[in-house]
Short mmCIF file of C-alpha atoms and ligand atoms in Angstrom, two decimals:
data_model
loop_
_atom_site.label_atom_id
_atom_site.label_comp_id
_atom_site.label_asym_id
_atom_site.label_seq_id
_atom_site.Cartn_x
_atom_site.Cartn_y
_atom_site.Cartn_z
CA UNK Y 1 -64.86 -289.72 -34.58
CA UNK Y 2 -61.74 -289.86 -36.72
CA UNK Y 3 -62.14 -288.58 -40.27
CA UNK Y 4 -61.48 -291.14 -43.00
CA UNK Y 5 -60.87 -290.83 -46.72
CA UNK Y 6 -64.39 -292.16 -47.38
CA UNK Y 7 -65.87 -289.12 -45.63
CA UNK Y 8 -64.79 -287.09 -48.66
CA UNK Y 9 -66.53 -289.32 -51.21
CA UNK Y 10 -69.70 -288.19 -52.99
CA UNK Y 11 -72.46 -290.26 -54.56
CA UNK Y 12 -72.04 -288.60 -57.95
CA UNK Y 13 -70.26 -290.75 -60.54
CA UNK Y 14 -66.99 -289.25 -61.69
CA UNK Y 15 -67.19 -288.55 -65.41
CA UNK Y 16 -63.48 -288.30 -66.17
CA UNK Y 17 -62.14 -290.61 -68.92
CA UNK Y 18 -61.01 -294.02 -67.63
CA UNK Y 19 -57.32 -293.78 -66.70
CA UNK Y 20 -57.30 -289.98 -66.38
CA UNK Y 21 -54.69 -288.63 -63.98
CA UNK Y 22 -57.43 -286.77 -62.14
CA UNK Y 23 -58.36 -289.99 -60.33
CA UNK Y 24 -54.94 -290.29 -58.69
CA UNK Y 25 -54.98 -286.59 -57.94
CA UNK Y 26 -58.35 -286.54 -56.17
CA UNK Y 27 -57.42 -289.67 -54.20
CA UNK Y 28 -54.29 -287.90 -53.00
CA UNK Y 29 -56.28 -284.81 -52.03
CA UNK Y 30 -58.92 -286.76 -50.10
CA UNK Y 31 -56.19 -288.77 -48.37
CA UNK Y 32 -54.37 -285.58 -47.38
CA UNK Y 33 -57.54 -284.08 -45.88
CA UNK Y 34 -58.28 -287.29 -43.99
CA UNK Y 35 -54.72 -287.60 -42.67
CA UNK Y 36 -54.89 -284.02 -41.43
CA UNK Y 37 -58.20 -284.78 -39.69
CA UNK Y 38 -60.04 -282.04 -41.57
CA UNK Y 39 -63.77 -281.96 -41.12
CA UNK Y 40 -65.68 -281.48 -44.39
CA UNK Y 41 -67.15 -278.23 -43.03
CA UNK Y 42 -63.69 -276.71 -42.56
CA UNK Y 43 -62.65 -277.05 -46.21
CA UNK Y 44 -63.62 -275.18 -49.39
CA UNK Y 45 -62.49 -276.44 -52.79
CA UNK Y 46 -62.66 -273.73 -55.45
CA UNK Y 47 -62.20 -274.77 -59.06
CA UNK Y 48 -62.06 -273.14 -62.46
CA UNK Y 49 -63.33 -274.49 -65.77
CA UNK Y 50 -61.96 -277.58 -67.46
CA UNK Y 51 -61.83 -281.27 -66.56
CA UNK Y 52 -60.17 -280.24 -63.28
CA UNK Y 53 -63.19 -278.03 -62.56
CA UNK Y 54 -65.24 -281.10 -61.71
CA UNK Y 55 -63.12 -281.72 -58.60
CA UNK Y 56 -65.30 -279.39 -56.52
CA UNK Y 57 -68.29 -281.61 -57.42
CA UNK Y 58 -66.51 -284.86 -56.64
CA UNK Y 59 -65.33 -284.14 -53.12
CA UNK Y 60 -67.47 -283.86 -50.03
CA UNK Y 61 -66.43 -280.42 -48.79
CA UNK Y 62 -67.80 -276.98 -49.49
CA UNK Y 63 -67.19 -276.24 -53.16
CA UNK Y 64 -67.40 -273.50 -55.75
CA UNK Y 65 -66.90 -273.91 -59.49
CA UNK Y 66 -65.92 -270.47 -60.71
CA UNK Y 67 -65.22 -268.99 -64.15
CA UNK Y 68 -62.40 -269.97 -66.47
CA UNK Y 69 -59.13 -268.72 -65.03
CA UNK Y 70 -60.79 -267.09 -62.01
CA UNK Y 71 -60.11 -269.76 -59.41
CA UNK Y 72 -57.60 -267.76 -57.41
CA UNK Y 73 -59.59 -264.52 -57.01
CA UNK Y 74 -62.59 -266.49 -55.75
CA UNK Y 75 -60.43 -268.59 -53.43
CA UNK Y 76 -58.70 -265.52 -52.02
CA UNK Y 77 -62.08 -263.84 -51.39
CA UNK Y 78 -63.27 -266.93 -49.51
CA UNK Y 79 -60.12 -266.87 -47.40
CA UNK Y 80 -60.44 -263.17 -46.64
CA UNK Y 81 -64.06 -263.64 -45.56
CA UNK Y 82 -63.24 -266.53 -43.25
CA UNK Y 83 -59.61 -267.08 -42.40
CA UNK Y 84 -60.54 -270.14 -40.30
CA UNK Y 85 -61.28 -272.14 -43.47
CA UNK Y 86 -58.83 -274.36 -45.33
CA UNK Y 87 -59.12 -273.06 -48.88
CA UNK Y 88 -57.92 -275.17 -51.79
CA UNK Y 89 -57.91 -273.70 -55.28
CA UNK Y 90 -57.70 -276.06 -58.25
CA UNK Y 91 -57.45 -275.61 -61.98
CA UNK Y 92 -55.71 -276.85 -65.06
CA UNK Y 93 -52.61 -275.52 -66.79
CA UNK Y 94 -54.72 -273.66 -69.34
CA UNK Y 95 -56.98 -272.24 -66.64
CA UNK Y 96 -54.22 -271.12 -64.28
CA UNK Y 97 -51.13 -270.53 -66.40
CA UNK Y 98 -52.96 -269.17 -69.46
CA UNK Y 99 -56.32 -267.56 -68.88
CA UNK Y 100 -55.74 -266.77 -65.19
CA UNK Y 101 -52.02 -266.03 -65.23
CA UNK Y 102 -52.46 -262.46 -63.95
CA UNK Y 103 -54.16 -263.74 -60.80
CA UNK Y 104 -51.43 -266.32 -60.27
CA UNK Y 105 -48.76 -263.61 -60.30
CA UNK Y 106 -50.51 -261.21 -57.93
CA UNK Y 107 -51.80 -263.75 -55.45
CA UNK Y 108 -48.35 -265.29 -55.13
CA UNK Y 109 -46.67 -261.97 -54.36
CA UNK Y 110 -49.32 -261.21 -51.70
CA UNK Y 111 -48.76 -264.61 -50.06
CA UNK Y 112 -52.38 -265.46 -49.29
CA UNK Y 113 -52.70 -268.57 -47.14
CA UNK Y 114 -54.05 -270.75 -49.96
CA UNK Y 115 -53.21 -274.12 -51.45
CA UNK Y 116 -53.22 -274.10 -55.25
CA UNK Y 117 -53.26 -277.47 -57.01
CA UNK Y 118 -52.68 -277.29 -60.74
CA UNK Y 119 -53.75 -280.29 -62.83
CA UNK Y 120 -50.96 -279.87 -65.34
CA UNK Y 121 -51.73 -282.18 -68.28
CA UNK Y 122 -49.95 -279.92 -70.78
CA UNK Y 123 -53.01 -279.55 -72.98
CA UNK Y 124 -56.57 -278.18 -72.95
CA UNK Y 125 -58.46 -281.43 -72.27
CA UNK Y 126 -62.10 -280.46 -71.88
CA UNK Y 127 -62.08 -278.57 -75.17
CA UNK Y 128 -60.58 -281.66 -76.87
CA UNK Y 129 -56.89 -281.02 -77.28
CA UNK Y 130 -55.53 -277.54 -77.94
CA UNK Y 131 -51.98 -276.48 -76.97
CA UNK Y 132 -51.71 -274.97 -73.49
CA UNK Y 133 -48.95 -272.76 -71.99
CA UNK Y 134 -47.11 -275.90 -70.77
CA UNK Y 135 -47.34 -277.93 -73.99
CA UNK Y 136 -43.85 -278.95 -74.99
CA UNK Y 137 -41.99 -277.55 -77.98
CA UNK Y 138 -42.83 -279.43 -81.15
CA UNK Y 139 -45.99 -281.02 -79.73
CA UNK Y 140 -48.69 -281.42 -82.37
CA UNK Y 141 -52.18 -280.49 -81.22
CA UNK Y 142 -55.37 -279.25 -82.85
CA UNK Y 143 -54.12 -275.68 -82.67
CA UNK Y 144 -50.50 -276.50 -83.52
CA UNK Y 145 -50.66 -279.01 -86.39
CA UNK Y 146 -46.98 -278.30 -87.23
CA UNK Y 147 -45.90 -278.45 -83.59
CA UNK Y 148 -45.71 -275.93 -80.72
CA UNK Y 149 -43.22 -273.13 -81.42
CA UNK Y 150 -43.60 -271.22 -78.14
CA UNK Y 151 -41.29 -271.86 -75.18
CA UNK Y 152 -43.34 -273.64 -72.50
CA UNK Y 153 -44.24 -271.74 -69.33
CA UNK Y 154 -42.23 -272.90 -66.31
CA UNK Y 155 -44.60 -272.76 -63.31
CA UNK Y 156 -42.04 -273.86 -60.72
CA UNK Y 157 -39.51 -271.21 -61.75
CA UNK Y 158 -42.22 -268.53 -61.90
CA UNK Y 159 -43.60 -269.48 -58.49
CA UNK Y 160 -40.21 -269.36 -56.76
CA UNK Y 161 -39.40 -266.02 -58.37
CA UNK Y 162 -42.96 -264.74 -57.94
CA UNK Y 163 -43.12 -265.00 -54.15
CA UNK Y 164 -44.87 -268.33 -53.52
CA UNK Y 165 -43.68 -269.65 -50.16
CA UNK Y 166 -44.23 -273.39 -50.78
CA UNK Y 167 -43.46 -274.67 -54.26
CA UNK Y 168 -43.81 -278.36 -55.09
CA UNK Y 169 -44.47 -280.68 -57.99
CA UNK Y 170 -46.15 -284.06 -57.84
CA UNK Y 171 -47.22 -286.78 -60.24
CA UNK Y 172 -50.74 -288.20 -60.32
CA UNK Y 173 -49.20 -291.61 -61.04
CA UNK Y 174 -47.63 -291.48 -57.55
CA UNK Y 175 -50.62 -290.61 -55.33
CA UNK Y 176 -48.94 -291.57 -52.03
CA UNK Y 177 -46.06 -289.16 -52.69
CA UNK Y 178 -48.48 -286.52 -53.98
CA UNK Y 179 -50.60 -286.85 -50.83
CA UNK Y 180 -47.60 -285.91 -48.68
CA UNK Y 181 -46.89 -282.85 -50.85
CA UNK Y 182 -50.54 -281.74 -50.57
CA UNK Y 183 -50.49 -282.25 -46.80
CA UNK Y 184 -47.39 -280.08 -46.57
CA UNK Y 185 -49.06 -277.44 -48.73
CA UNK Y 186 -52.21 -277.34 -46.60
CA UNK Y 187 -50.20 -277.16 -43.38
CA UNK Y 188 -47.96 -274.41 -44.74
CA UNK Y 189 -49.07 -270.90 -43.77
CA UNK Y 190 -48.79 -268.95 -46.99
CA UNK Y 191 -49.30 -269.42 -50.71
CA UNK Y 192 -48.56 -273.01 -51.75
CA UNK Y 193 -48.33 -274.20 -55.32
CA UNK Y 194 -48.42 -277.91 -56.07
CA UNK Y 195 -48.02 -278.32 -59.81
CA UNK Y 196 -49.12 -281.85 -60.68
CA UNK Y 197 -48.20 -283.91 -63.74
CA UNK Y 198 -51.66 -285.24 -64.58
CA UNK Y 199 -51.73 -287.41 -67.70
CA UNK Y 200 -54.62 -286.66 -70.05
CA UNK Y 201 -54.94 -290.11 -71.58
CA UNK Y 202 -57.39 -289.00 -74.25
CA UNK Y 203 -55.83 -285.90 -75.78
CA UNK Y 204 -52.17 -285.86 -74.81
CA UNK Y 205 -50.49 -288.84 -76.40
CA UNK Y 206 -47.01 -287.46 -75.72
CA UNK Y 207 -46.93 -286.96 -71.93
CA UNK Y 208 -48.25 -290.37 -70.92
CA UNK Y 209 -47.83 -292.22 -67.59
CA UNK Y 210 -44.93 -294.11 -69.16
CA UNK Y 211 -43.34 -290.88 -70.38
CA UNK Y 212 -43.43 -289.43 -66.86
CA UNK Y 213 -42.35 -292.66 -65.16
CA UNK Y 214 -39.19 -292.72 -67.27
CA UNK Y 215 -38.35 -289.15 -66.28
CA UNK Y 216 -39.51 -288.29 -62.78
CA UNK Y 217 -37.34 -288.65 -59.69
CA UNK Y 218 -37.86 -287.40 -56.15
CA UNK Y 219 -35.93 -284.39 -54.96
CA UNK Y 220 -35.79 -285.70 -51.38
CA UNK Y 221 -33.96 -288.81 -52.62
CA UNK Y 222 -31.20 -286.55 -53.91
CA UNK Y 223 -30.78 -284.63 -50.63
CA UNK Y 224 -32.35 -281.43 -51.97
CA UNK Y 225 -32.86 -278.76 -49.29
CA UNK Y 226 -36.09 -276.78 -49.89
CA UNK Y 227 -34.76 -273.79 -47.92
CA UNK Y 228 -31.93 -273.33 -50.42
CA UNK Y 229 -33.38 -270.91 -52.97
CA UNK Y 230 -30.43 -271.11 -55.36
CA UNK Y 231 -30.65 -274.93 -55.47
CA UNK Y 232 -34.43 -274.71 -55.90
CA UNK Y 233 -34.05 -272.38 -58.89
CA UNK Y 234 -31.51 -274.73 -60.46
CA UNK Y 235 -33.83 -277.71 -59.96
CA UNK Y 236 -36.74 -275.74 -61.40
CA UNK Y 237 -34.90 -275.55 -64.72
CA UNK Y 238 -33.61 -279.10 -64.78
CA UNK Y 239 -36.36 -280.48 -67.02
CA UNK Y 240 -35.82 -277.89 -69.75
CA UNK Y 241 -32.03 -277.97 -69.43
CA UNK Y 242 -31.95 -281.77 -69.80
CA UNK Y 243 -34.44 -281.66 -72.68
CA UNK Y 244 -36.94 -283.41 -70.38
CA UNK Y 245 -34.72 -286.38 -69.66
CA UNK Y 246 -35.07 -285.58 -65.93
CA UNK Y 247 -38.19 -284.12 -64.33
CA UNK Y 248 -37.83 -283.67 -60.56
CA UNK Y 249 -40.87 -283.98 -58.31
CA UNK Y 250 -41.10 -283.11 -54.62
CA UNK Y 251 -40.73 -279.94 -52.59
CA UNK Y 252 -38.54 -277.44 -54.45
CA UNK Y 253 -38.80 -274.45 -52.14
CA UNK Y 254 -40.24 -273.35 -48.84
CA UNK Y 255 -39.93 -270.18 -46.76
CA UNK Y 256 -41.80 -268.58 -43.87
CA UNK Y 257 -43.21 -265.11 -44.46
CA UNK Y 258 -46.23 -263.17 -43.10
CA UNK Y 259 -49.39 -263.80 -45.08
CA UNK Y 260 -51.59 -261.13 -46.63
CA UNK Y 261 -54.27 -261.90 -44.04
CA UNK Y 262 -51.76 -261.53 -41.17
CA UNK Y 263 -50.98 -258.01 -42.33
CA UNK Y 264 -54.57 -256.81 -42.63
CA UNK Y 265 -55.42 -255.12 -39.32
CA UNK Y 266 -59.18 -255.59 -39.82
CA UNK Y 267 -58.99 -259.39 -39.77
CA UNK Y 268 -55.77 -259.99 -37.89
CA UNK Y 269 -57.45 -260.99 -34.62
CA UNK Y 270 -60.78 -262.30 -35.87
CA UNK Y 271 -62.14 -263.59 -39.22
CA UNK Y 272 -64.43 -261.17 -41.03
CA UNK Y 273 -67.44 -263.51 -40.67
CA UNK Y 274 -67.18 -263.24 -36.89
CA UNK Y 275 -67.30 -259.44 -36.81
CA UNK Y 276 -71.10 -259.49 -36.63
CA UNK Y 277 -71.45 -257.07 -39.54
CA UNK Y 278 -75.05 -256.44 -40.46
CA UNK Y 279 -75.35 -255.71 -44.16
CA UNK Y 280 -78.75 -255.38 -45.80
CA UNK Y 281 -78.51 -257.09 -49.18
CA UNK Y 282 -82.22 -256.95 -49.98
CA UNK Y 283 -81.84 -253.95 -52.34
CA UNK Y 284 -79.06 -255.68 -54.25
CA UNK Y 285 -81.16 -258.85 -54.54
CA UNK Y 286 -84.10 -256.81 -55.86
CA UNK Y 287 -81.91 -255.15 -58.45
CA UNK Y 288 -80.00 -258.21 -59.70
CA UNK Y 289 -82.33 -261.16 -59.20
FE1 LIG Q 301 -58.85 -286.50 -68.11
FE2 LIG Q 301 -58.10 -285.70 -70.52
FE3 LIG Q 301 -60.35 -287.08 -70.23
FE4 LIG Q 301 -60.19 -284.58 -69.34
S1 LIG Q 301 -60.07 -285.23 -71.47
S2 LIG Q 301 -61.09 -286.30 -68.24
S3 LIG Q 301 -58.05 -284.48 -68.63
S4 LIG Q 301 -58.27 -287.82 -69.82
#
């Protein structure tokens, strides 16, 4: 039977604030999985801590809510254990670009076959509105009452320079476009980053849906070629260079490269879970449980 978007629904009521960008984001993700015909048992969604962390509860796949900033190490471990799985890591800008930045850097350069979706709302939402690494200069938050003075982190630029092999940005206010970017990321063999403008309607009163709608445009409409690294790097800086008058969304960069898993002789031919390893964990259980 064909998989439909409804197959990824859960009974649990989503507790995000009404109007939160996470609704558009999760709709795009479920739609992407359905379009690709993924069975729920083939997919693992690993999340960190934050409002985005609830995604693993709200989607009918395997799921794991990890520690703050530790989404990528858990996701990479899942992938190494069973390379047959589609592994999707998700977290917020604070989780991934702040607390977990070291994992982001190393997992990109290793090119694990993972899809990383970052709910980039440019603020810490769950903890009620502190500045995050992507908060814009001058933005007043609970931790920056006189305005942010630190240069915002540029995830697209860092990902292209850091070795990610699929680098895209979407907008939760455009779920149909975002769905296509997520599909491309899942189908890509290698580390895929989809940074997603996800309005936090409760705590970020600067970067609203309207704010994004006035600024975003689609790279594909401008004839951008994702295989052109130089052009991708230029586009990655366009928002800062235009003082956020223009914020491109779409696929910035894509290249084919062997994945970390492809280069590991132990799992090259067969996923680790199919090696029939017999490990007695009873002693460990006795000690730690
Ligand atoms: Fe969404 Fe912000 Fe509410 Fe969190 S606090 S659920 S990010 S609107």
